[in-house]
Coordinates of C-alpha atoms in Angstrom, one line a residue:
M1 CA 30.1 143.1 105.0
A2 CA 27.4 143.6 107.5
T3 CA 28.0 144.7 111.0
A4 CA 28.0 142.4 114.0
S5 CA 27.7 143.2 117.6
I6 CA 30.1 141.0 119.4
A7 CA 30.5 140.3 123.1
K8 CA 33.9 139.3 124.4
R9 CA 33.7 136.1 126.4
G10 CA 36.8 134.3 127.5
M11 CA 39.3 133.7 124.7
F12 CA 36.8 133.9 121.8
A13 CA 34.5 136.7 120.8
R14 CA 30.8 135.8 120.5
P15 CA 28.3 137.2 118.0
I16 CA 25.3 138.5 119.7
A17 CA 23.2 140.5 117.1
P18 CA 24.8 140.0 113.7
T19 CA 23.3 140.8 110.4
G20 CA 24.4 139.9 106.8
L21 CA 26.9 137.1 106.1
W22 CA 28.0 136.5 109.7
S23 CA 24.3 136.2 110.7
W24 CA 24.1 133.1 108.4
I25 CA 27.5 131.7 109.4
T26 CA 26.7 131.8 113.1
T27 CA 23.0 131.4 113.0
I28 CA 21.3 128.8 115.2
D29 CA 17.8 129.8 114.1
H30 CA 16.0 126.7 112.8
K31 CA 14.3 128.7 110.0
R32 CA 17.6 130.0 108.7
I33 CA 19.2 126.6 109.0
G34 CA 16.3 125.1 107.1
A35 CA 16.8 127.7 104.3
L36 CA 20.6 126.9 104.2
Y37 CA 19.8 123.2 103.9
G38 CA 17.3 123.9 101.1
V39 CA 19.5 126.2 99.1
T40 CA 22.6 123.9 99.4
A41 CA 20.6 120.8 98.4
F42 CA 19.2 122.7 95.4
I43 CA 22.6 123.7 94.2
L44 CA 23.7 120.0 94.6
F45 CA 20.5 119.0 92.7
L46 CA 21.7 121.1 89.8
I47 CA 25.1 119.4 89.9
G48 CA 23.5 115.9 90.1
G49 CA 21.3 117.0 87.2
V50 CA 24.2 117.9 85.0
E51 CA 25.8 114.5 85.8
A52 CA 22.6 112.9 84.6
L53 CA 22.4 115.0 81.5
L54 CA 25.9 113.9 80.5
M55 CA 25.1 110.3 81.0
R56 CA 21.9 110.6 78.9
L57 CA 23.8 112.4 76.1
Q58 CA 26.3 109.6 76.1
L59 CA 23.5 107.0 75.8
S60 CA 21.3 108.9 73.4
Q61 CA 22.8 107.0 70.5
A62 CA 24.8 103.8 70.0
E63 CA 28.6 104.1 70.3
A64 CA 28.5 107.8 71.2
G65 CA 31.7 109.5 72.5
V66 CA 30.5 112.3 74.7
V67 CA 32.4 111.1 77.7
T68 CA 35.1 108.4 78.3
P69 CA 34.2 105.1 79.9
E70 CA 36.1 106.2 83.1
A71 CA 34.2 109.4 83.3
F72 CA 30.9 107.6 82.8
N73 CA 31.6 105.3 85.7
Q74 CA 32.4 108.4 87.9
L75 CA 29.2 110.2 86.7
F76 CA 26.8 107.4 87.6
T77 CA 28.5 106.9 90.9
M78 CA 28.4 110.5 91.9
H79 CA 24.9 111.1 90.4
G80 CA 23.5 108.3 92.6
T81 CA 25.4 109.4 95.7
T82 CA 24.6 113.0 95.2
M83 CA 20.9 112.6 94.6
I84 CA 20.4 110.2 97.6
F85 CA 22.7 111.7 100.2
L86 CA 23.1 115.3 99.1
V87 CA 19.8 116.2 97.5
I88 CA 16.7 114.2 98.6
M89 CA 17.8 113.7 102.2
P90 CA 18.8 117.3 102.9
M91 CA 15.7 118.6 101.1
G92 CA 13.7 116.7 103.6
A93 CA 15.9 118.0 106.3
A94 CA 15.2 121.6 105.1
F95 CA 11.5 121.0 105.8
F96 CA 12.2 119.3 109.1
N97 CA 14.2 122.3 110.2
F98 CA 12.0 125.1 109.0
M99 CA 8.5 123.5 109.7
I100 CA 8.7 121.1 112.7
P101 CA 9.0 123.8 115.5
L102 CA 6.3 125.8 113.8
M103 CA 3.9 122.8 113.4
I104 CA 4.3 121.7 117.0
G105 CA 4.0 125.3 118.5
A106 CA 7.7 125.6 119.6
R107 CA 10.1 128.5 119.3
D108 CA 13.0 126.4 118.1
V109 CA 14.4 122.9 118.1
A110 CA 15.7 121.3 121.4
F111 CA 19.4 121.9 120.6
P112 CA 19.8 124.9 118.3
R113 CA 23.6 124.8 118.2
L114 CA 23.6 121.0 117.4
N115 CA 21.2 121.9 114.6
A116 CA 23.7 124.4 113.2
F117 CA 26.4 121.8 113.6
S118 CA 24.5 119.2 111.6
Y119 CA 24.1 121.7 108.7
W120 CA 27.7 122.7 108.5
T121 CA 28.8 119.1 108.8
F122 CA 26.5 118.2 106.0
L123 CA 27.9 121.0 103.8
F124 CA 31.6 120.1 104.5
G125 CA 30.9 116.4 104.0
A126 CA 29.4 117.3 100.6
I127 CA 32.4 119.3 99.7
L128 CA 34.8 116.5 100.8
L129 CA 32.8 114.0 98.7
N130 CA 33.0 116.2 95.6
A131 CA 36.6 117.2 96.2
S132 CA 37.6 114.0 94.5
F133 CA 36.7 115.6 91.1
F134 CA 39.6 118.0 91.6
T135 CA 42.0 115.3 92.4
G136 CA 41.2 113.6 89.1
S137 CA 39.8 110.5 90.7
A138 CA 36.2 110.7 91.5
P139 CA 34.7 107.4 92.9
D140 CA 33.7 105.0 90.1
V141 CA 32.1 102.0 91.8
G142 CA 28.4 103.0 91.9
W143 CA 26.6 104.5 94.9
F144 CA 26.5 100.9 96.4
A145 CA 30.2 100.3 95.9
Y146 CA 30.0 96.6 95.7
A147 CA 33.0 94.5 96.8
P148 CA 35.5 93.5 95.5
L149 CA 35.4 96.5 93.1
N150 CA 35.6 98.9 96.0
G151 CA 38.9 97.4 97.2
P152 CA 42.4 98.9 96.7
G153 CA 43.1 96.5 93.8
F154 CA 40.3 97.9 91.6
S155 CA 39.8 101.5 92.4
D156 CA 41.8 104.7 93.0
T157 CA 41.5 107.2 95.9
G158 CA 38.1 108.3 94.8
V159 CA 36.6 105.6 96.9
D160 CA 38.5 106.9 100.0
Y161 CA 36.8 110.3 99.4
W162 CA 33.5 108.5 99.1
I163 CA 34.0 106.6 102.4
L164 CA 35.2 109.7 104.3
G165 CA 32.6 112.0 102.8
L166 CA 29.8 109.5 103.9
Q167 CA 31.3 109.3 107.3
V168 CA 31.1 113.0 107.8
L169 CA 27.6 113.1 106.3
G170 CA 26.6 110.4 108.7
V171 CA 27.6 112.5 111.7
A172 CA 25.4 115.3 110.4
S173 CA 22.4 113.0 109.9
L174 CA 22.7 111.4 113.3
A175 CA 23.0 114.8 115.0
A176 CA 19.9 116.1 113.2
A177 CA 17.9 112.9 113.9
F178 CA 18.6 113.0 117.7
N179 CA 17.7 116.6 117.7
F180 CA 14.3 116.1 116.0
I181 CA 13.3 113.2 118.2
V182 CA 13.9 115.2 121.4
T183 CA 12.2 118.3 119.8
I184 CA 9.1 116.4 118.8
I185 CA 8.7 114.5 122.0
N186 CA 9.6 117.3 124.4
L187 CA 8.7 120.7 122.8
R188 CA 5.1 120.0 121.6
A189 CA 2.6 122.8 122.6
P190 CA 0.5 122.1 125.6
G191 CA -2.4 119.8 124.7
M192 CA -0.7 118.5 121.6
S193 CA -0.8 114.7 122.3
M194 CA 1.0 112.4 119.9
M195 CA -2.2 111.6 118.1
K196 CA -2.8 115.3 117.5
L197 CA 0.5 115.7 115.7
P198 CA 0.4 116.6 112.0
V199 CA 1.3 113.6 109.8
F200 CA 4.4 115.3 108.5
V201 CA 5.7 115.6 112.1
W202 CA 5.0 111.9 112.6
M203 CA 6.9 111.0 109.4
T204 CA 9.8 113.1 110.6
L205 CA 9.8 111.2 113.9
V206 CA 9.8 107.8 112.1
V207 CA 12.6 109.0 109.7
S208 CA 14.7 110.2 112.6
F209 CA 14.5 106.8 114.3
L210 CA 15.3 105.1 111.0
I211 CA 18.4 107.3 110.6
I212 CA 19.8 106.6 114.1
L213 CA 19.3 102.9 113.6
A214 CA 20.4 102.6 109.9
F215 CA 23.4 104.9 109.7
P216 CA 25.5 102.9 112.3
V217 CA 25.2 99.9 109.9
I218 CA 26.7 101.8 106.9
T219 CA 29.2 103.4 109.3
V220 CA 30.5 100.0 110.3
A221 CA 30.6 98.8 106.7
I222 CA 32.5 101.8 105.3
T223 CA 34.9 101.7 108.3
L224 CA 35.7 98.1 107.6
L225 CA 36.2 99.1 103.9
L226 CA 38.5 101.9 104.9
F227 CA 40.6 99.5 107.0
D228 CA 40.8 97.2 103.9
R229 CA 41.9 100.0 101.7
Q230 CA 44.3 101.8 104.1
F231 CA 45.6 99.2 106.6
G232 CA 45.6 96.0 104.6
T233 CA 42.8 94.2 106.4
E234 CA 40.8 91.6 104.4
F235 CA 37.2 92.0 105.6
F236 CA 35.8 91.7 102.0
N237 CA 38.6 89.9 100.2
S238 CA 37.5 86.5 99.0
A239 CA 41.1 85.5 98.2
A240 CA 41.8 85.8 102.0
G241 CA 38.7 83.7 102.9
A242 CA 36.3 86.6 103.4
S243 CA 33.0 87.0 101.5
P244 CA 32.2 90.0 99.3
L245 CA 28.5 89.3 100.1
V246 CA 29.1 90.5 103.6
W247 CA 29.4 94.0 102.1
Q248 CA 26.2 93.6 100.2
H249 CA 24.4 92.5 103.4
L250 CA 25.7 95.4 105.3
F251 CA 25.1 97.9 102.6
W252 CA 21.5 96.9 101.9
A253 CA 20.6 96.4 105.6
F254 CA 21.2 100.2 105.5
G255 CA 20.2 100.8 102.0
H256 CA 16.6 99.7 102.1
P257 CA 15.7 101.6 105.2
E258 CA 17.4 104.5 103.5
V259 CA 14.7 104.3 100.7
Y260 CA 12.1 105.0 103.4
I261 CA 14.2 107.7 104.9
L262 CA 13.9 109.3 101.4
I263 CA 10.2 108.7 100.7
L264 CA 8.5 109.1 104.1
P265 CA 9.0 112.9 104.3
A266 CA 7.3 113.2 100.9
M267 CA 4.4 111.1 102.2
G268 CA 4.1 113.4 105.1
I269 CA 4.0 116.4 102.9
V270 CA 1.3 114.9 100.7
S271 CA -0.7 114.1 103.8
E272 CA -0.6 117.8 104.7
V273 CA -1.4 119.2 101.3
L274 CA -4.3 117.0 100.3
P275 CA -6.6 117.9 103.2
V276 CA -6.0 121.6 102.8
F277 CA -6.8 121.7 99.0
S278 CA -9.7 119.2 99.4
K279 CA -11.1 121.1 102.3
K280 CA -11.5 117.9 104.3
P281 CA -9.7 116.3 107.1
L282 CA -7.2 113.6 106.2
F283 CA -9.1 110.3 105.6
G284 CA -8.0 107.7 108.1
Y285 CA -5.4 109.8 110.0
T286 CA -4.7 107.0 112.5
T287 CA -4.2 104.4 109.8
V288 CA -1.9 106.7 107.8
V289 CA 0.2 107.3 110.9
L290 CA 0.2 103.6 111.7
A291 CA 1.1 102.7 108.1
G292 CA 4.1 105.0 108.3
I293 CA 5.3 103.4 111.5
I294 CA 4.8 99.9 110.1
I295 CA 6.8 100.9 107.0
G296 CA 9.6 102.0 109.3
F297 CA 9.6 98.6 111.0
M298 CA 9.2 96.4 107.9
G299 CA 11.8 98.4 106.0
W300 CA 14.4 96.4 108.0
G301 CA 13.1 93.0 106.7
V302 CA 13.4 93.4 102.9
W303 CA 17.0 94.2 102.2
A304 CA 17.9 90.8 100.7
H305 CA 15.5 91.3 97.8
H306 CA 18.4 93.4 96.3
M307 CA 20.4 90.2 96.4
F308 CA 18.2 87.5 94.9
V309 CA 20.7 86.9 92.1
T310 CA 23.6 86.3 94.5
G311 CA 22.4 82.7 95.3
L312 CA 21.1 83.1 98.8
G313 CA 19.1 79.9 98.5
P314 CA 15.4 79.0 98.4
V315 CA 14.6 79.6 102.1
A316 CA 16.1 83.1 102.2
N317 CA 14.7 84.0 98.8
S318 CA 11.2 82.9 99.9
A319 CA 11.3 84.7 103.2
F320 CA 12.4 88.0 101.7
A321 CA 10.0 87.6 98.7
I322 CA 7.1 87.4 101.3
S323 CA 8.4 90.3 103.3
T324 CA 8.7 92.4 100.2
M325 CA 5.1 91.6 99.2
F326 CA 3.9 92.5 102.7
I327 CA 5.5 95.9 102.8
A328 CA 3.3 96.9 99.9
V329 CA 0.3 96.6 102.3
P330 CA 0.9 99.7 104.5
T331 CA 2.0 101.6 101.4
G332 CA -1.2 100.7 99.7
I333 CA -3.1 101.8 102.8
K334 CA -1.6 105.2 102.5
I335 CA -2.5 105.5 98.9
F336 CA -6.2 104.5 99.5
N337 CA -6.4 107.0 102.4
W338 CA -5.1 109.8 100.1
L339 CA -7.7 108.9 97.5
G340 CA -10.3 108.8 100.3
T341 CA -9.3 112.3 101.2
L342 CA -9.8 113.5 97.7
W343 CA -13.1 111.7 97.3
G344 CA -16.0 114.2 97.7
G345 CA -13.7 117.1 98.5
S346 CA -13.9 120.7 97.3
I347 CA -10.7 120.3 95.4
R348 CA -8.5 123.3 94.4
F349 CA -6.0 122.4 91.7
T350 CA -3.2 124.5 93.0
T351 CA 0.4 123.8 91.9
S352 CA 1.1 122.2 95.3
M353 CA -2.0 120.0 94.9
L354 CA -1.0 119.0 91.3
F355 CA 2.5 117.9 92.6
S356 CA 0.8 115.8 95.3
I357 CA -1.6 114.1 92.9
G358 CA 1.4 113.5 90.6
F359 CA 3.2 112.0 93.5
I360 CA 0.4 109.5 94.1
L361 CA 0.2 108.5 90.5
L362 CA 4.0 108.2 89.8
F363 CA 4.8 106.6 93.2
T364 CA 2.1 104.0 92.6
I365 CA 3.7 103.1 89.3
G366 CA 7.1 102.8 91.1
G367 CA 5.5 100.8 93.9
I368 CA 3.9 98.3 91.5
S369 CA 7.2 97.7 89.6
G370 CA 8.8 97.3 93.1
V371 CA 6.4 94.6 94.0
M372 CA 7.3 92.8 90.8
H373 CA 10.8 92.5 92.3
S374 CA 9.4 90.4 95.1
V375 CA 8.8 87.6 92.6
V376 CA 12.2 86.0 92.5
P377 CA 12.2 84.6 88.9
S378 CA 11.0 88.0 87.7
D379 CA 13.6 89.8 89.7
A380 CA 16.3 87.5 88.3
Q381 CA 15.4 88.7 84.8
Q382 CA 15.1 92.4 85.7
S383 CA 18.1 92.6 88.0
D384 CA 20.9 94.9 86.7
T385 CA 18.8 96.0 83.7
Y386 CA 17.3 99.4 82.9
F387 CA 14.0 98.2 84.4
I388 CA 15.6 98.7 87.8
V389 CA 16.6 102.3 86.8
A390 CA 13.0 103.0 85.8
H391 CA 11.6 101.6 89.1
L392 CA 14.2 103.5 91.1
H393 CA 13.4 106.8 89.5
Y394 CA 9.6 106.4 89.7
V395 CA 10.1 106.0 93.4
L396 CA 12.7 108.7 94.0
F397 CA 11.9 111.3 91.3
G398 CA 8.2 110.6 90.7
G399 CA 7.8 110.0 94.4
A400 CA 10.2 111.8 96.7
L401 CA 11.0 114.8 94.5
M402 CA 7.4 115.4 93.4
G403 CA 6.4 115.3 97.0
I404 CA 9.2 117.7 98.0
F405 CA 8.2 120.2 95.3
S406 CA 4.6 119.9 96.5
G407 CA 6.0 121.0 99.9
I408 CA 8.0 123.9 98.3
Y409 CA 4.9 125.3 96.6
Y410 CA 2.8 124.8 99.8
W411 CA 5.1 126.3 102.4
W412 CA 6.9 128.9 100.2
P413 CA 4.4 131.6 101.3
K414 CA 5.1 130.8 104.9
M415 CA 8.8 130.7 104.5
T416 CA 9.2 133.9 102.4
G417 CA 6.0 135.9 102.9
R418 CA 5.4 136.0 99.2
M419 CA 3.4 133.8 96.8
L420 CA 4.8 131.8 93.9
N421 CA 3.1 132.5 90.6
E422 CA 0.5 129.8 90.1
T423 CA 0.6 129.9 86.2
L424 CA 4.4 129.4 86.2
G425 CA 4.0 126.7 88.9
K426 CA 1.5 124.7 86.9
L427 CA 3.7 125.0 83.8
H428 CA 6.5 123.7 85.9
F429 CA 4.4 120.8 87.1
W430 CA 3.3 119.7 83.6
L431 CA 6.8 120.0 82.2
W432 CA 8.1 117.8 85.0
F433 CA 5.2 115.3 84.8
L434 CA 5.7 114.9 81.1
G435 CA 9.5 115.1 81.2
M436 CA 9.7 112.5 84.0
N437 CA 7.5 110.0 82.1
I438 CA 9.3 110.6 78.8
T439 CA 12.6 110.1 80.5
F440 CA 12.0 107.1 82.7
F441 CA 9.0 105.1 81.4
P442 CA 10.9 103.9 78.2
M443 CA 13.5 102.5 80.5
H444 CA 11.0 99.8 81.4
F445 CA 11.0 98.7 77.8
L446 CA 14.8 98.9 77.6
G447 CA 15.2 96.8 80.7
L448 CA 12.8 94.2 79.5
D449 CA 14.6 94.1 76.2
G450 CA 17.8 93.3 78.1
M451 CA 19.7 96.6 78.2
P452 CA 22.1 96.3 81.2
R453 CA 22.4 99.3 83.5
R454 CA 25.7 101.1 84.2
V455 CA 26.9 100.5 80.6
Y456 CA 29.0 103.2 78.9
T457 CA 27.7 102.4 75.5
Y458 CA 26.0 99.8 73.3
S459 CA 26.3 98.5 69.8
E460 CA 24.2 99.4 66.8
G461 CA 21.5 96.9 66.0
M462 CA 20.6 96.1 69.6
G463 CA 17.3 97.9 69.1
W464 CA 17.9 100.3 72.0
D465 CA 18.6 103.5 70.0
F466 CA 15.1 104.9 69.7
W467 CA 14.0 104.6 73.4
N468 CA 17.4 105.9 74.5
A469 CA 17.0 109.0 72.2
F470 CA 13.4 109.4 73.4
A471 CA 14.5 109.3 77.1
T472 CA 17.2 111.9 76.4
V473 CA 14.6 114.3 75.0
G474 CA 12.8 113.9 78.3
V475 CA 15.8 115.2 80.2
F476 CA 15.6 118.4 78.3
V477 CA 11.9 118.8 79.1
L478 CA 12.8 118.3 82.8
G479 CA 15.5 120.9 82.4
L480 CA 13.0 123.4 80.9
G481 CA 10.7 122.8 83.8
L482 CA 13.5 123.5 86.2
L483 CA 14.1 126.9 84.4
V484 CA 10.5 127.7 84.8
F485 CA 10.7 127.1 88.5
L486 CA 13.8 129.3 88.8
Q487 CA 11.9 132.0 86.9
N488 CA 9.0 131.6 89.3
V489 CA 11.4 132.0 92.3
W490 CA 12.9 135.2 90.7
H491 CA 9.4 136.5 90.0
S492 CA 8.3 135.8 93.6
R493 CA 11.3 137.6 95.0
K494 CA 10.8 140.7 92.8
N495 CA 7.1 140.9 92.3
G496 CA 5.5 138.1 94.3
E497 CA 2.1 138.8 95.9
A498 CA 2.2 139.2 99.6
A499 CA 1.2 135.9 101.2
G500 CA -0.5 137.0 104.4
N501 CA -0.6 134.6 107.3
D502 CA -2.9 132.0 105.9
P503 CA -3.2 132.1 102.1
W504 CA -4.4 128.5 101.7
D505 CA -7.0 128.5 104.5
A506 CA -4.9 125.8 106.1
R507 CA -5.3 123.6 109.1
T508 CA -2.0 123.4 111.1
L509 CA -0.3 125.8 113.6
E510 CA 2.3 127.3 111.3
W511 CA -0.4 129.2 109.5
S512 CA -1.5 130.9 112.6
I513 CA 1.5 133.2 112.8
P514 CA 2.9 135.9 110.4
S515 CA 4.6 135.0 107.1
P516 CA 7.6 134.8 107.2
P517 CA 7.5 133.8 110.9
P518 CA 9.3 136.2 113.4
H519 CA 12.5 135.1 115.0
Y520 CA 10.7 133.8 118.0
N521 CA 7.9 132.0 116.0
F522 CA 5.1 132.4 118.5
A523 CA 4.5 135.4 120.7
Q524 CA 2.5 133.1 123.0
I525 CA 2.9 129.3 122.9
P526 CA -0.5 128.1 121.7
H527 CA -2.7 125.6 123.6
V528 CA -3.9 122.8 121.4
Y529 CA -7.3 121.3 121.9
E530 CA -7.9 119.4 118.6
R531 CA -6.1 117.7 115.8
D532 CA -5.8 120.4 113.1
D533 CA -6.3 122.8 115.9
F534 CA -6.0 126.0 113.8
W535 CA -8.8 124.8 111.5
H536 CA -11.1 124.3 114.5
K537 CA -10.3 127.8 115.7
K538 CA -11.4 129.1 112.4
Y539 CA -14.4 127.0 111.7
A540 CA -17.4 125.5 113.7
E541 CA -19.8 122.9 112.5
G542 CA -23.0 124.4 111.0
A543 CA -26.5 123.0 111.3
D544 CA -26.0 121.0 108.1
G545 CA -22.8 119.5 109.3
R546 CA -20.7 121.8 107.0
P547 CA -17.9 124.0 108.4
V548 CA -18.9 127.6 109.1
R549 CA -16.2 130.1 109.5
T550 CA -16.0 131.9 112.9
V551 CA -14.5 135.3 113.3
Q552 CA -12.6 134.7 116.5
G553 CA -10.5 131.9 115.1
A554 CA -9.0 133.8 112.2
A555 CA -5.2 134.1 111.8
P556 CA -4.0 137.1 113.8
S557 CA -2.3 140.0 112.0
S558 CA 1.3 140.8 112.6
E559 CA 0.3 143.6 115.0
E560 CA -2.1 141.3 116.9
H561 CA 0.6 138.6 117.0
G562 CA 2.8 140.9 119.0
H563 CA 6.5 141.7 118.8
G564 CA 7.9 139.3 121.4
H565 CA 9.9 141.9 123.3
N566 CA 10.4 139.7 126.4
I567 CA 11.2 136.5 124.6
H568 CA 14.7 135.1 125.2
M569 CA 16.1 133.2 122.3
P570 CA 19.4 131.3 122.1
T571 CA 22.4 133.4 120.9
P572 CA 24.3 132.7 117.7
S573 CA 27.6 130.8 118.0
Y574 CA 30.8 130.2 116.1
Y575 CA 31.5 126.8 117.6
P576 CA 29.1 124.7 115.5
I577 CA 30.9 125.6 112.2
L578 CA 34.3 125.4 113.8
L579 CA 33.6 121.9 115.1
S580 CA 32.3 120.8 111.8
A581 CA 35.3 122.2 110.0
G582 CA 37.6 120.4 112.4
L583 CA 35.9 117.0 112.0
T584 CA 36.0 117.4 108.2
L585 CA 39.7 118.3 108.2
I586 CA 40.4 115.2 110.3
A587 CA 38.7 113.1 107.6
G588 CA 40.2 115.0 104.7
G589 CA 43.7 114.6 106.1
L590 CA 43.4 110.8 105.8
V591 CA 43.4 111.1 102.0
S592 CA 45.8 114.1 101.7
H593 CA 48.3 114.7 104.5
I594 CA 48.3 113.7 108.1
S595 CA 49.2 117.3 109.1
V596 CA 45.7 118.3 107.9
S597 CA 44.2 115.8 110.3
V598 CA 46.3 117.1 113.1
I599 CA 45.1 120.7 112.5
G600 CA 41.6 119.5 112.2
G601 CA 41.9 117.6 115.5
I602 CA 43.2 120.7 117.3
L603 CA 40.4 122.8 115.9
A604 CA 37.8 120.3 116.8
L605 CA 39.0 119.9 120.4
F606 CA 39.1 123.7 120.8
A607 CA 35.6 124.1 119.4
L608 CA 34.2 121.3 121.5
Y609 CA 35.8 122.6 124.7
S610 CA 34.6 126.1 124.1
W611 CA 31.1 124.9 123.1
V612 CA 30.7 123.0 126.4
F613 CA 31.4 126.2 128.4
E614 CA 29.4 128.5 126.2
P615 CA 26.0 129.4 127.7
P616 CA 23.1 128.9 125.2
T617 CA 22.0 132.5 125.6
A618 CA 24.6 135.2 126.1
P619 CA 23.9 136.9 129.4
E620 CA 24.3 140.3 127.7
T621 CA 21.5 139.6 125.3
Q622 CA 18.1 140.7 126.5
T623 CA 15.5 139.7 124.0
A624 CA 14.3 139.5 120.5
G625 CA 13.5 142.9 119.1
P626 CA 10.7 144.1 116.7
A627 CA 12.6 143.0 113.6
G628 CA 13.1 139.6 115.1
H629 CA 16.8 140.0 116.0
A630 CA 18.3 139.9 119.4
R631 CA 19.0 143.2 121.0
D632 CA 22.2 144.0 122.9
K633 CA 21.1 145.6 126.1
R634 CA 24.6 146.2 127.4
R635 CA 25.5 149.7 128.3
G636 CA 27.3 151.4 125.5
G637 CA 26.3 148.7 123.0
G638 CA 28.4 145.9 121.6
K639 CA 31.9 145.8 120.2
R640 CA 32.2 145.6 116.5

């Protein structure tokens, strides 16, 4: 165990300059929290991938017996829930945490301890959600948990874990969203007006507003469901005069904005990557930003296209069919602007660039199949078939995950100080591109041939054997690609080439500081004069209109950057993790024993009370030292 300098304040010792494990447990540094989000989400991605593999093996041939029907229901429920709430969302949050302060020229987020609280609450919520596997009753009602199957008469305690896990995760998401809104609005570098923000920062802002508006809807829905299950209310029970469709309205009023919460970060990443590796500014910056904002607004007006087959009536069906067609317009604007950025550019086909181009192609396929669902008669034929599964995965795997991996390859040098191997990276990309299409494209055929989704098995002679076996082969290709990525990470850690400050000749502020960034980010807060300000500091316009590199604008070396000896940074704290643990115990006690909730309540009150009276920066702490850690300037040093 590493050492920790600890100052005694009141009834609880406070970490001041920890290293090792405690430095991660008590950290409030946005970069470390971003790394924690990323690693945790990747581990959960592996779990969700194993769940998908088991389902594919079960469906690889007719009447297979790999898992039981009950286990299959649990697998598709947890796979969907895991990938949406525990993988794609937190992977986006990992980039928000690590990159946003660097991209806007700030030293940290607005509320560092709240940032740590959001991570630990996410982690404990994920554990609570998956704890149902160990009680023998994982949720088995789909990630949408339609009524009345989510009621006490149809499902075991797994749905209670699902409800309470999502409640805890919702607290984490809301805390993070408020934090990033305040950070982006208030902590921008001098001169960085809103229309000089990088597109990724804009998309983070839009996503944050979507979260704080959408999550209360699902919070209300699952709270009503919890009352139905635990206290005998009848909010969704048709036998008592209620309508199960109320659940669907509430769920999809949240669920469709959630789709844009998942995809907009990837769109922001692609909007950063394409200009760098095309050596051109983003084509139509203003329209790309405006399209992202419009998508955020219009995402609230399309939820009922998930419910066309429930009998909403011609007026409602027509209205939501039109709104679903309209939302393709701002999405199409983005796609054409990305193509315009590539057009005539000096394109470098790096791994990050390949993933971004793959995103455009695969997301466009998913978008086109999505527009098909706006045609009500067509949707009625495709609803609840494997066509929907294909569409969903082209948007979330071909779109969101390809964009996220583009970001991983792009920002990995800044995060770690070392390059990923390009040969292994391109092998990873091609395996994923092929594997993704082998796995999910045949599902279009299966859906059009009438294969229903969420089925445990199918009879011989249905004509579905070949394409199901074909799709299962694709899962192994995806798995091979994932192993190549892990080998690349291992290679980078052991033998990776030093990245330098600006290995891609990039455009935005994060590349103007050392890699990895020091604890305090910027020795001096930059003044921003232009959009893509770092690019303009490196290049001037030549006589022929082409950019000419200038000497004075080059990225500074670590020595030139300075050591930030006089920079005061917030001090680590125990209270974020204690408050998160307390809240999770309160929720966990509702499905185990009330005494657990009581203990959690006491712990949460203690942590909250202590947090309120804890100063952001310990008075004993002077500054960040040469290695980027706070130095204890007290006489005699700190207590161990």
